[in-house]
PDB file of C-alpha atoms in Angstrom:
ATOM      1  CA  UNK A   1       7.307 158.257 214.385  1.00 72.00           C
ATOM      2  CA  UNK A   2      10.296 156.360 215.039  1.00 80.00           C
ATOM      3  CA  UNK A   3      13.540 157.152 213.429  1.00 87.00           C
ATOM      4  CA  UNK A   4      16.803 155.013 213.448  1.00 88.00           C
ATOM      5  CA  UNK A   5      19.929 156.830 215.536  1.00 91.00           C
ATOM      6  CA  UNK A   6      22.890 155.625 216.154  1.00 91.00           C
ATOM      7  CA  UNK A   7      23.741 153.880 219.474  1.00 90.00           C
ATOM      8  CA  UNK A   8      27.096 154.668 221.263  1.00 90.00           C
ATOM      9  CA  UNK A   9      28.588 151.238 222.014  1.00 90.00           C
ATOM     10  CA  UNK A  10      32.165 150.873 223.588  1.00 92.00           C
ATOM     11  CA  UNK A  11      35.142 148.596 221.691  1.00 93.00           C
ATOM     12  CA  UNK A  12      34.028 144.953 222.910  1.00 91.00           C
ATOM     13  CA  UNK A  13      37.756 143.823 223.217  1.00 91.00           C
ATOM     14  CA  UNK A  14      38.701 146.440 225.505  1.00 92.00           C
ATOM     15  CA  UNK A  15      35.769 145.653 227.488  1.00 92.00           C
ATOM     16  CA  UNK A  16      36.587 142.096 227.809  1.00 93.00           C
ATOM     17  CA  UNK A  17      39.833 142.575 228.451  1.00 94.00           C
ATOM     18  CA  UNK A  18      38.871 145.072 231.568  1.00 93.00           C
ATOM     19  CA  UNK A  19      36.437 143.161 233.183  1.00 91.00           C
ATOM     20  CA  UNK A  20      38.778 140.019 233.251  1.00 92.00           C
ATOM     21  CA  UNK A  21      41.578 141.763 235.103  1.00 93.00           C
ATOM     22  CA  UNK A  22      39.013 144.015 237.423  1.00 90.00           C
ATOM     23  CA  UNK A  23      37.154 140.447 238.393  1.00 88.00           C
ATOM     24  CA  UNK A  24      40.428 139.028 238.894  1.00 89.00           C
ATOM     25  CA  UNK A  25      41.512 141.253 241.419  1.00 88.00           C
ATOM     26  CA  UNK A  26      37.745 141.699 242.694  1.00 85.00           C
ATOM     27  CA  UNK A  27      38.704 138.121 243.521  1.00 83.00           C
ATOM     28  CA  UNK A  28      42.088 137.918 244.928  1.00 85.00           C
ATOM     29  CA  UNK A  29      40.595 141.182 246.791  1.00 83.00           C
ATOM     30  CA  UNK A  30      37.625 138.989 248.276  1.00 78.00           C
ATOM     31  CA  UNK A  31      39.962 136.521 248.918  1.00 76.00           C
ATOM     32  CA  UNK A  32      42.647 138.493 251.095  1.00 79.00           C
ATOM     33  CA  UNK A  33      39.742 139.741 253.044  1.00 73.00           C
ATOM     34  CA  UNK A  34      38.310 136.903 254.118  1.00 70.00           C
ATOM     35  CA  UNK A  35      41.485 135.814 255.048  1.00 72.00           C
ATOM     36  CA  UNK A  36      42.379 138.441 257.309  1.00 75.00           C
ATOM     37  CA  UNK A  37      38.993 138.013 258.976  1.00 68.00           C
ATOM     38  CA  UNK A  38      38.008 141.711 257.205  1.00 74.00           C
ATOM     39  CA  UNK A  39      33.871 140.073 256.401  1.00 68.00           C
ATOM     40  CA  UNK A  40      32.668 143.760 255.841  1.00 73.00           C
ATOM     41  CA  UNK A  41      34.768 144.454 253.013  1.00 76.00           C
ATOM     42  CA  UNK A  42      34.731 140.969 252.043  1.00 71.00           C
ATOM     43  CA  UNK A  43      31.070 141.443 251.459  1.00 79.00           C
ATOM     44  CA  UNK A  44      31.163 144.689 249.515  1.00 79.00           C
ATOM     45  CA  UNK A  45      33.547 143.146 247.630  1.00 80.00           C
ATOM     46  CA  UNK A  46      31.816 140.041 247.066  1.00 81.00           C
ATOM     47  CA  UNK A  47      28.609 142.925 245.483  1.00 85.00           C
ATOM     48  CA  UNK A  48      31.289 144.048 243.537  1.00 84.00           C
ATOM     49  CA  UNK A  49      32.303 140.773 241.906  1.00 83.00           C
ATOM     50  CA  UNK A  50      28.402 140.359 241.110  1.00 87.00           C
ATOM     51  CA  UNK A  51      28.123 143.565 239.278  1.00 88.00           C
ATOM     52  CA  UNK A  52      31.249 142.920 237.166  1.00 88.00           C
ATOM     53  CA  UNK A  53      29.717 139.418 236.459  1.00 88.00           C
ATOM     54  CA  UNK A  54      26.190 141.540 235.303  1.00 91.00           C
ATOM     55  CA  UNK A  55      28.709 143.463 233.068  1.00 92.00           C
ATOM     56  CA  UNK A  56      30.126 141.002 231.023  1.00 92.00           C
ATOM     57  CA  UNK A  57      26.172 140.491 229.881  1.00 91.00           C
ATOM     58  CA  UNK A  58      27.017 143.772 227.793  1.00 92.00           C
ATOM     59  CA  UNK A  59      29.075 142.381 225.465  1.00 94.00           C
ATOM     60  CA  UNK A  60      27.765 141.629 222.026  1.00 94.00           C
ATOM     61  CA  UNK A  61      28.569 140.692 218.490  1.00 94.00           C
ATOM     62  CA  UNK A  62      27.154 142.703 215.403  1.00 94.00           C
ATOM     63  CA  UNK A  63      26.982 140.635 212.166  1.00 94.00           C
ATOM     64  CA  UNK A  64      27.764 142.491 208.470  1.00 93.00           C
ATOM     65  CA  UNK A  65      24.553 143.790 207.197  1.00 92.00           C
ATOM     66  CA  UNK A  66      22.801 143.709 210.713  1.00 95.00           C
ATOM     67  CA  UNK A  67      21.939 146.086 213.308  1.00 94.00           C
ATOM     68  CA  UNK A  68      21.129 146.034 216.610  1.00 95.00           C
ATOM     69  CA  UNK A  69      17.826 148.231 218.378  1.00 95.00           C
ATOM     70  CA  UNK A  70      18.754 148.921 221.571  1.00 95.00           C
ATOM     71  CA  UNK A  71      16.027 149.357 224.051  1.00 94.00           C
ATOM     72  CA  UNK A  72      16.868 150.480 227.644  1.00 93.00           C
ATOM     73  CA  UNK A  73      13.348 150.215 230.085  1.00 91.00           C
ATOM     74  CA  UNK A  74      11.093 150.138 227.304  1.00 88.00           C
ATOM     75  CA  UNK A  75      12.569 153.744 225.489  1.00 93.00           C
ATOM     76  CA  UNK A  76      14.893 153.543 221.762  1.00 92.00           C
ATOM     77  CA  UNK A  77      18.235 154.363 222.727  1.00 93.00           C
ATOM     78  CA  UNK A  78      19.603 153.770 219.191  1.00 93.00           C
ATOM     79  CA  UNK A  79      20.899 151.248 216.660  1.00 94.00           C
ATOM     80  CA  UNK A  80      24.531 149.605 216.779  1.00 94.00           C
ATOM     81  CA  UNK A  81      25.238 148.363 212.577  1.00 93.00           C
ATOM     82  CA  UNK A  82      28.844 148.253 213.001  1.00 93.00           C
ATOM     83  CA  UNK A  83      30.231 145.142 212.362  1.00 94.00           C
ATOM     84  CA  UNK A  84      32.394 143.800 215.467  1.00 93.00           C
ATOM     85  CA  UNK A  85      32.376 143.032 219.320  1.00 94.00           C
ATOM     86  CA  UNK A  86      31.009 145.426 221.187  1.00 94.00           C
ATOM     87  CA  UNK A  87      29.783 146.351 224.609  1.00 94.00           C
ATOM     88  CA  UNK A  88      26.639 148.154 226.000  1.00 94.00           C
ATOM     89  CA  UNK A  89      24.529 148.729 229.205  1.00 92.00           C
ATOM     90  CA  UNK A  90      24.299 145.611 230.503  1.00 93.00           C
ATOM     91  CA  UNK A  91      20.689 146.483 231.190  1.00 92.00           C
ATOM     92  CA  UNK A  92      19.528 146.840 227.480  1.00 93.00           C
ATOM     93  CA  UNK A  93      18.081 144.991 225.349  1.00 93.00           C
ATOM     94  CA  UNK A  94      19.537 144.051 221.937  1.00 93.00           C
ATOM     95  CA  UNK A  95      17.201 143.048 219.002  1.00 94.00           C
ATOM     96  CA  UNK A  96      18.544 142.025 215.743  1.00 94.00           C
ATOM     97  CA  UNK A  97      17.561 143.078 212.441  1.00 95.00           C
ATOM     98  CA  UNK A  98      18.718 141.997 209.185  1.00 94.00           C
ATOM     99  CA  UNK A  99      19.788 144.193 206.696  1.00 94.00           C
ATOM    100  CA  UNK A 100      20.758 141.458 203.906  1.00 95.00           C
ATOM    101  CA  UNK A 101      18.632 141.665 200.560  1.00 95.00           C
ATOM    102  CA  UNK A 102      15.702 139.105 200.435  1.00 94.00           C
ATOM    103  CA  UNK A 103      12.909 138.361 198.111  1.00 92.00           C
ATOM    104  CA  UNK A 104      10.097 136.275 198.149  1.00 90.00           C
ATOM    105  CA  UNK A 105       7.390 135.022 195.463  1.00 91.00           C
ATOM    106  CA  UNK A 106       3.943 135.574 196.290  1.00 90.00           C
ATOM    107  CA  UNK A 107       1.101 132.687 196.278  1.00 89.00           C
ATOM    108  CA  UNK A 108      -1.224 133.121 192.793  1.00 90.00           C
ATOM    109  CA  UNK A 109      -3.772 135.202 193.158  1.00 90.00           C
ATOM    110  CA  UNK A 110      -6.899 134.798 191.634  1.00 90.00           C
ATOM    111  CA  UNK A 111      -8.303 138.426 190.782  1.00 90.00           C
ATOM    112  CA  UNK A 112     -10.659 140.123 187.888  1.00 89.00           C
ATOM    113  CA  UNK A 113      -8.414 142.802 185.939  1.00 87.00           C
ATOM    114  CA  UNK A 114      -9.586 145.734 184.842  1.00 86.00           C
ATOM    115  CA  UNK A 115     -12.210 144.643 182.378  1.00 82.00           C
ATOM    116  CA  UNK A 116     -13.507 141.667 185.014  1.00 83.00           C
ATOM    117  CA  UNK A 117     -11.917 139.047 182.751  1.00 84.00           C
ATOM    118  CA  UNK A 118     -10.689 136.378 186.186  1.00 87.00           C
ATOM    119  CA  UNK A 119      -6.836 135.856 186.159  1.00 88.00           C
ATOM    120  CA  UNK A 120      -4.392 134.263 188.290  1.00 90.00           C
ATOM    121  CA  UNK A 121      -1.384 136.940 188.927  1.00 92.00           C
ATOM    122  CA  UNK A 122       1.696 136.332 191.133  1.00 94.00           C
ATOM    123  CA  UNK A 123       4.959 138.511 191.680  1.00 94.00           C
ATOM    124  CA  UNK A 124       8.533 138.118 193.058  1.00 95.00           C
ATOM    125  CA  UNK A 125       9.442 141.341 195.311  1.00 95.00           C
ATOM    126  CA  UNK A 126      13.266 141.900 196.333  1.00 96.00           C
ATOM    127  CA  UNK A 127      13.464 143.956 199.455  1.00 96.00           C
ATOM    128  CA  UNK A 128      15.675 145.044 202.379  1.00 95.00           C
ATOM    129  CA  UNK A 129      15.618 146.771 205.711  1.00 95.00           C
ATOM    130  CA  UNK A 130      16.748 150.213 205.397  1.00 94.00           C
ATOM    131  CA  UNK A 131      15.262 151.365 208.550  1.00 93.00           C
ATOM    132  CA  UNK A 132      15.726 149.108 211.925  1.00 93.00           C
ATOM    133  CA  UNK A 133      13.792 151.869 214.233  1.00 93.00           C
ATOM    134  CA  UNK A 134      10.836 152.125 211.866  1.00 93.00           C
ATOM    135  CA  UNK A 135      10.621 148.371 211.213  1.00 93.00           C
ATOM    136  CA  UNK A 136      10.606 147.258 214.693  1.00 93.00           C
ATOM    137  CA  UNK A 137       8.520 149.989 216.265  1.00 92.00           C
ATOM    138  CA  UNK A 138       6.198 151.064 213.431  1.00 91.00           C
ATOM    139  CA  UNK A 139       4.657 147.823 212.218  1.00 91.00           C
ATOM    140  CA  UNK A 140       3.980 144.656 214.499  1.00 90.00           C
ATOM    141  CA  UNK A 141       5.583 141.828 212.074  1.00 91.00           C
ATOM    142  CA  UNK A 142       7.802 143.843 209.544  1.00 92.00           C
ATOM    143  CA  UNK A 143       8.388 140.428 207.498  1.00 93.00           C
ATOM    144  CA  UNK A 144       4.617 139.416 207.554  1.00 94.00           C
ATOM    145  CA  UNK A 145       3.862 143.613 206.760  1.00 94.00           C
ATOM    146  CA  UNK A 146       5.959 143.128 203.631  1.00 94.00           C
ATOM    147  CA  UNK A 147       4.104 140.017 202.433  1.00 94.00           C
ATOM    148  CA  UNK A 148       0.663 141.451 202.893  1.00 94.00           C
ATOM    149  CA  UNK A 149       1.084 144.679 201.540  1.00 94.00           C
ATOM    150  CA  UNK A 150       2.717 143.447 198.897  1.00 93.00           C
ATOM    151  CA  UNK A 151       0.222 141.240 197.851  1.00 93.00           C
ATOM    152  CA  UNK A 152      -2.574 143.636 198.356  1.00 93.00           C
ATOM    153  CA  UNK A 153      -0.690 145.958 195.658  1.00 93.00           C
ATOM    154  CA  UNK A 154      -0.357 143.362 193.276  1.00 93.00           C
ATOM    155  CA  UNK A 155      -4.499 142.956 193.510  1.00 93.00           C
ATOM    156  CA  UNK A 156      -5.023 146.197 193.408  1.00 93.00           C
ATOM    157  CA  UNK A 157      -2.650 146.220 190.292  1.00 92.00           C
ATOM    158  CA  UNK A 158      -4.517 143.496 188.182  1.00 91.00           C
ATOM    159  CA  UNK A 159      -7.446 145.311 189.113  1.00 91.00           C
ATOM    160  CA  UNK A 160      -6.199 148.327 187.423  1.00 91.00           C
ATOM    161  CA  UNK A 161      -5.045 146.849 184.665  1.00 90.00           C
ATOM    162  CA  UNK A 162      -6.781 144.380 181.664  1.00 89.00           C
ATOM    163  CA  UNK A 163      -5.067 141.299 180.900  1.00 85.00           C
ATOM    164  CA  UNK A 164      -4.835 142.000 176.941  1.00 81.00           C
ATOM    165  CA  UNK A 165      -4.845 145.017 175.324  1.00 75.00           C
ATOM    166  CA  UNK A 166      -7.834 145.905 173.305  1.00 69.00           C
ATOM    167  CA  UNK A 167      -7.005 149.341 171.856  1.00 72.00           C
ATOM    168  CA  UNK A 168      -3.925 150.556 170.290  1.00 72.00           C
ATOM    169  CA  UNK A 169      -1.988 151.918 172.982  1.00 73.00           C
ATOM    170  CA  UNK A 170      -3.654 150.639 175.627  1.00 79.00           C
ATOM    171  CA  UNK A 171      -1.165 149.366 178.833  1.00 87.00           C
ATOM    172  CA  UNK A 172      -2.283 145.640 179.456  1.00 87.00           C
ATOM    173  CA  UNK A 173      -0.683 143.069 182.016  1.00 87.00           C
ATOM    174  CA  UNK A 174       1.262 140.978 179.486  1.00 84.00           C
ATOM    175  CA  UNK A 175       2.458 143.033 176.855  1.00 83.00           C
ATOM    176  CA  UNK A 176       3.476 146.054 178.723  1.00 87.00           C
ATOM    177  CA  UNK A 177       5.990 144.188 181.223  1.00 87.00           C
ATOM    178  CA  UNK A 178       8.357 147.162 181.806  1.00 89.00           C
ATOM    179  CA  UNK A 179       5.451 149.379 182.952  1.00 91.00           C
ATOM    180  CA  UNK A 180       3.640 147.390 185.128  1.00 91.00           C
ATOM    181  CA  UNK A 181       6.871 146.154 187.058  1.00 93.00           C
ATOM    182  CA  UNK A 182       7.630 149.847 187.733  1.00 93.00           C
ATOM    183  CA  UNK A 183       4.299 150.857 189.114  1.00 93.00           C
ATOM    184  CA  UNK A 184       3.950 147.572 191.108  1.00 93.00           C
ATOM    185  CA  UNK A 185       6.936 148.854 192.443  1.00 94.00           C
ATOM    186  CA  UNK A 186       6.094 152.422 193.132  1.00 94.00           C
ATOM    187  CA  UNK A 187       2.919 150.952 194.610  1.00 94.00           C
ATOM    188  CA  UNK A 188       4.972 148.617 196.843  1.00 94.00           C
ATOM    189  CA  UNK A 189       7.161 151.110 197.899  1.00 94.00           C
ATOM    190  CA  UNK A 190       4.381 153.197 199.527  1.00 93.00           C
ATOM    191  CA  UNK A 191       2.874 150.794 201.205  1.00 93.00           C
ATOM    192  CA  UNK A 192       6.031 149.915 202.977  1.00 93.00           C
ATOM    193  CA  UNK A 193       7.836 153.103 203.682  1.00 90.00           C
ATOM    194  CA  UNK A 194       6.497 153.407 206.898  1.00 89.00           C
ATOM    195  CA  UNK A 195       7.740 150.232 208.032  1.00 91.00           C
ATOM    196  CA  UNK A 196      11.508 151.066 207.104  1.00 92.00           C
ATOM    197  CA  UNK A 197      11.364 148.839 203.967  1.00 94.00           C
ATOM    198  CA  UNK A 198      13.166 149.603 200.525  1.00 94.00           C
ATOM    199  CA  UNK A 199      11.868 147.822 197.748  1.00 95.00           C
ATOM    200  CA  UNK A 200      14.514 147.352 195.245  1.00 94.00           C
ATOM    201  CA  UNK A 201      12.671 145.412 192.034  1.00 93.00           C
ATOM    202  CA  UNK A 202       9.121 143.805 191.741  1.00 93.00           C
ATOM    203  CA  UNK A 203       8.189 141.801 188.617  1.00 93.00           C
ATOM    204  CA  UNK A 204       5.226 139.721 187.405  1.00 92.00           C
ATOM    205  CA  UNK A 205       5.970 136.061 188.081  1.00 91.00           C
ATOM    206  CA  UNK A 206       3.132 134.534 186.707  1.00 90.00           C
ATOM    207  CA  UNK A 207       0.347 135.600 184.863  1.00 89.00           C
ATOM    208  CA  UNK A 208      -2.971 133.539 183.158  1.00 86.00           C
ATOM    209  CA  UNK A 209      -6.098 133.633 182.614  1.00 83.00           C
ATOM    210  CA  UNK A 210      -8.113 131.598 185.218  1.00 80.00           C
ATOM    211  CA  UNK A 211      -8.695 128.330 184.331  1.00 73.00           C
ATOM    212  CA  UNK A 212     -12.623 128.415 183.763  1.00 71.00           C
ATOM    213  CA  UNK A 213     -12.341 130.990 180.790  1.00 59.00           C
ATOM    214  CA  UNK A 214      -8.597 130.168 179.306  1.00 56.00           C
ATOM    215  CA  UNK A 215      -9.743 128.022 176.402  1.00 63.00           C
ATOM    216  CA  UNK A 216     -12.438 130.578 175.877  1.00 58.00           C
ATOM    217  CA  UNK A 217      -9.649 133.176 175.960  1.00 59.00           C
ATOM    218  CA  UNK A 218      -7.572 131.309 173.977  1.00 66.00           C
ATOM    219  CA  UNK A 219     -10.129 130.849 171.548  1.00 64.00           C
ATOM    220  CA  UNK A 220     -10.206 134.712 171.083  1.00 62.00           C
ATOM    221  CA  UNK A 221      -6.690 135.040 171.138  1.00 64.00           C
ATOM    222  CA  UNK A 222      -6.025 132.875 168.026  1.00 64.00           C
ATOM    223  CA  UNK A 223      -9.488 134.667 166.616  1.00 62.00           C
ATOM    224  CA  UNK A 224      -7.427 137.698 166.736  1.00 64.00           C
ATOM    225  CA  UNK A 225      -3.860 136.494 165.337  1.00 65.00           C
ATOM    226  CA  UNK A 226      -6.158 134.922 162.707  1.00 64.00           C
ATOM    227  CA  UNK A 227      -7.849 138.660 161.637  1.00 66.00           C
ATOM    228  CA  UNK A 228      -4.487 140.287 161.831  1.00 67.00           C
ATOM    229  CA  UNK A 229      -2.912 138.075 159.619  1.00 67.00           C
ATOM    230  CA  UNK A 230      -5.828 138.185 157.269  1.00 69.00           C
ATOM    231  CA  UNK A 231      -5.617 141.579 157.421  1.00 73.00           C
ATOM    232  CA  UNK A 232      -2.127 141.788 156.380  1.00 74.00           C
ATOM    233  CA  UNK A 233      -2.389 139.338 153.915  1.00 71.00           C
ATOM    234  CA  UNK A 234      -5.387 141.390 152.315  1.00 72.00           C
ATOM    235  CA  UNK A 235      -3.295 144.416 152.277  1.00 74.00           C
ATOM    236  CA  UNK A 236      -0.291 142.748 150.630  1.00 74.00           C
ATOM    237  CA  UNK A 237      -2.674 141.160 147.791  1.00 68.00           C
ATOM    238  CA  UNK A 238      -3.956 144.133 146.708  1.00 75.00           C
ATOM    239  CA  UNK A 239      -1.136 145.662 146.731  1.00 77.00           C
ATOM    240  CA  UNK A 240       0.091 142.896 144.252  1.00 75.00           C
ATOM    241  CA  UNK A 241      -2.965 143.206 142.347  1.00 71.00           C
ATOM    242  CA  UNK A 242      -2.161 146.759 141.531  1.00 73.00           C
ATOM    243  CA  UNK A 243       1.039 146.783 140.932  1.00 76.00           C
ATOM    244  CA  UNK A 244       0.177 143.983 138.253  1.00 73.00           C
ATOM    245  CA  UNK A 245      -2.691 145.742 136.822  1.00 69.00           C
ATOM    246  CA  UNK A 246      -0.248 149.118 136.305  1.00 72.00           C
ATOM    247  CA  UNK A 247       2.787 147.003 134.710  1.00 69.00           C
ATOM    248  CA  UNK A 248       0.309 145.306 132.556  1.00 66.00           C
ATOM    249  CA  UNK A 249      -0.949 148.796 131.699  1.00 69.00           C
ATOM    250  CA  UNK A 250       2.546 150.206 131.935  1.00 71.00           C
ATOM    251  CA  UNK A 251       4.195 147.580 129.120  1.00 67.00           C
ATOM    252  CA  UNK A 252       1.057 147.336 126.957  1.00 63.00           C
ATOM    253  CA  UNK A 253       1.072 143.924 127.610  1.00 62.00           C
ATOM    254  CA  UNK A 254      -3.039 143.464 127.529  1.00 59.00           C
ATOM    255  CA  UNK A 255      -5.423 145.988 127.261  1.00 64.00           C
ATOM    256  CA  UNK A 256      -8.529 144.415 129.265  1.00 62.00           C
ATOM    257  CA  UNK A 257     -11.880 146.217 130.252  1.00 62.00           C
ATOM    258  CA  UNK A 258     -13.441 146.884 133.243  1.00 66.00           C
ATOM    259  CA  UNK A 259     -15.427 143.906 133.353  1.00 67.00           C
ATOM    260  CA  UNK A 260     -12.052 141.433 132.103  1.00 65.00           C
ATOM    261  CA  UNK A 261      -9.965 143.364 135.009  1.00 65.00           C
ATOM    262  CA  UNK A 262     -12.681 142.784 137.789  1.00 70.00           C
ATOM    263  CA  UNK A 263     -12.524 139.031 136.759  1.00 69.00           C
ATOM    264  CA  UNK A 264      -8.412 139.781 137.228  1.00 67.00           C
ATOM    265  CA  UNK A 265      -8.502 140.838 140.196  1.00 68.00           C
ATOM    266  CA  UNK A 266     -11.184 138.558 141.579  1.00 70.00           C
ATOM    267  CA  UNK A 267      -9.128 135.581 140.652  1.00 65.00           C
ATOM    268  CA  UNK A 268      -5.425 137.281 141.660  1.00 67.00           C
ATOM    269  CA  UNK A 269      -7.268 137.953 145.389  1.00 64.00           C
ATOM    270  CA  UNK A 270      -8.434 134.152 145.081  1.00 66.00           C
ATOM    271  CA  UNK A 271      -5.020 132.776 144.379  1.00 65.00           C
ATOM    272  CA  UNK A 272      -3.020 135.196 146.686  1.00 61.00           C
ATOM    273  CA  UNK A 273      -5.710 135.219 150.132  1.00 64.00           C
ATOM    274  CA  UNK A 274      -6.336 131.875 149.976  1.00 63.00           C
ATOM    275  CA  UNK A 275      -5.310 129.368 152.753  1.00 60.00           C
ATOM    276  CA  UNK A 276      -4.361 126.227 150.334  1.00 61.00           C
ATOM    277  CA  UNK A 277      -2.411 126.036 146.709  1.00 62.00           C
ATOM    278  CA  UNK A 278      -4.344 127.209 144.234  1.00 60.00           C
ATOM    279  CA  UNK A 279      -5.369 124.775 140.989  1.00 62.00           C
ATOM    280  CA  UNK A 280      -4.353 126.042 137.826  1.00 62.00           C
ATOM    281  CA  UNK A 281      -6.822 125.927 134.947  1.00 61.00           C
ATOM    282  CA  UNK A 282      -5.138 126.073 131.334  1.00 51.00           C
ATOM    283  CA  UNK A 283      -7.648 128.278 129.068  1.00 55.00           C
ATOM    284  CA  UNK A 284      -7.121 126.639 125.964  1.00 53.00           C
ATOM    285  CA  UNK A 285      -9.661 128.906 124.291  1.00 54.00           C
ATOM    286  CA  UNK A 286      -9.563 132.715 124.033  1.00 56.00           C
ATOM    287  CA  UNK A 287      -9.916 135.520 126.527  1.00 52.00           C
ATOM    288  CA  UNK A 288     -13.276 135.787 125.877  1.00 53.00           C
ATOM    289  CA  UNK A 289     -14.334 132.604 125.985  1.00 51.00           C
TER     290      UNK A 289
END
């Protein structure tokens, strides 16, 4: 396994400024020599002057937030991520790596969650190079690595997961946003170590039901909302019911039977459950009656 060192590079400026003034007199050297008729040292000069020229190919530049792997003959000498102008074997090789924070979307992914309801799912994942070594040795395409493993976590993810929570508790795709962008994160993450990737944040982009069961889906959805706020409305009427049933008992207001307080409570639920305004009826008789 690959690990990222650190490459010992020399100051590019000083570099420069060296093999100017050593090719300069390389040349006035040459020069003189061939002048004076001296063609043997002429000549070594003249190899001289070509390996000064091979130097200057050592120079480089080093962006911020980029490093450099140096390869020398095929073996990792080490990385260079100081920003600046600086100079190696000319006989390396220098390949760049970006360290800068980028993201990318995924395309939606059409998937069956946990209960094999079909769902289209998609995800943003910020990431960065924290490793050169590892992500240009260990993996073949560190940028294409992210993207597929990344989208193979977010399947397995909505596979894990149901869409909609069913039971009390229960961690479901949409309501339990915090949760599920940590794991997909955690789940990210270990997919990419080896490649030298940090993942810094993954969220849930898009999420729906797939488009041959979303009205049936939606259907059940507003089934639901519709029981629930039954529900509560049943609750609160009888709640109402008997608090007016104990006041009326409380202030001796009537005293009804069993039968007269069923047919109170019956109409009370009536009025107070029901969907439209009620209709009063003035009983212009008795109570009885």
């Amino acid at each position: 396994m690959f690990r990222e060192k650190l490459a010992r590079s020399l100051p590019g400026g000083f570099m420069l400024v060296l093999l100017i003034a050593a090719s300069a007199v390389t040349v006035w050297a040459m020069i003189s020599a061939f002048v004076q008729d001296r063609e043997g040292t002429g000549l070594v000069l003249v190899v001289v002057e070509v390996v000064l020229s091979l130097c200057f190919a050592g120079l480089f530049v080093v962006n911020p937030n980029e490093a450099k792997v140096v390869q020398l003959f095929g073996n990792y000498v080490g990385s260079v991520r100081t920003p600046g102008f600086h100079w190696l074997n000319p006989l390396t090789t220098r390949k760049p790596v970006s360290l800068r924070v980028r993201n990318f979307e995924s395309a939606k992914l059409k998937v069956n969650d946990h209960v094999g309801n079909p769902i289209e799912i998609a995800a943003v994942v910020v990431w960065r190079v924290v490793d050169s070594a590892e992500a240009v040795f260990e993996v073949d395409d560190y940028q294409n690595f992210v993207h597929v493993q990344s989208e193979a976590a977010l399947r397995n993810l909505a596979t894990s997961y149901p869409y909609d929570a069913h039971v009390e508790g229960e961690i479901s795709l949409r309501s339990h946003t915090g949760e599920i962008a940590t794991e997909l994160r955690r789940e990210i993450q270990e997919r990419l170590s080896k490649a030298g990737v940090e993942v810094i944040e993954s969220r849930i982009s898009h999420l729906a039901y797939a488009p041959e069961i979303a009205s049936a889906m939606l259907q059940r959805q507003q089934a639901s909302a519709v029981v629930a706020a039954r529900t509560r409305i049943v609750e609160g009427a009888v709640g109402m019911v008997e608090m007016a049933l104990a006041e009326l008992s409380k202030k001796q207001v009537l005293q009804l039977d069993e039968e007269r307080k069923a047919a109170m409570v019956s109409n009370l639920l009536v009025v107070l459950c029901s969907d439209r305004h009620a209709q009063p009826v003035v009983n212009t008789g008795t109570l009885y009656n």
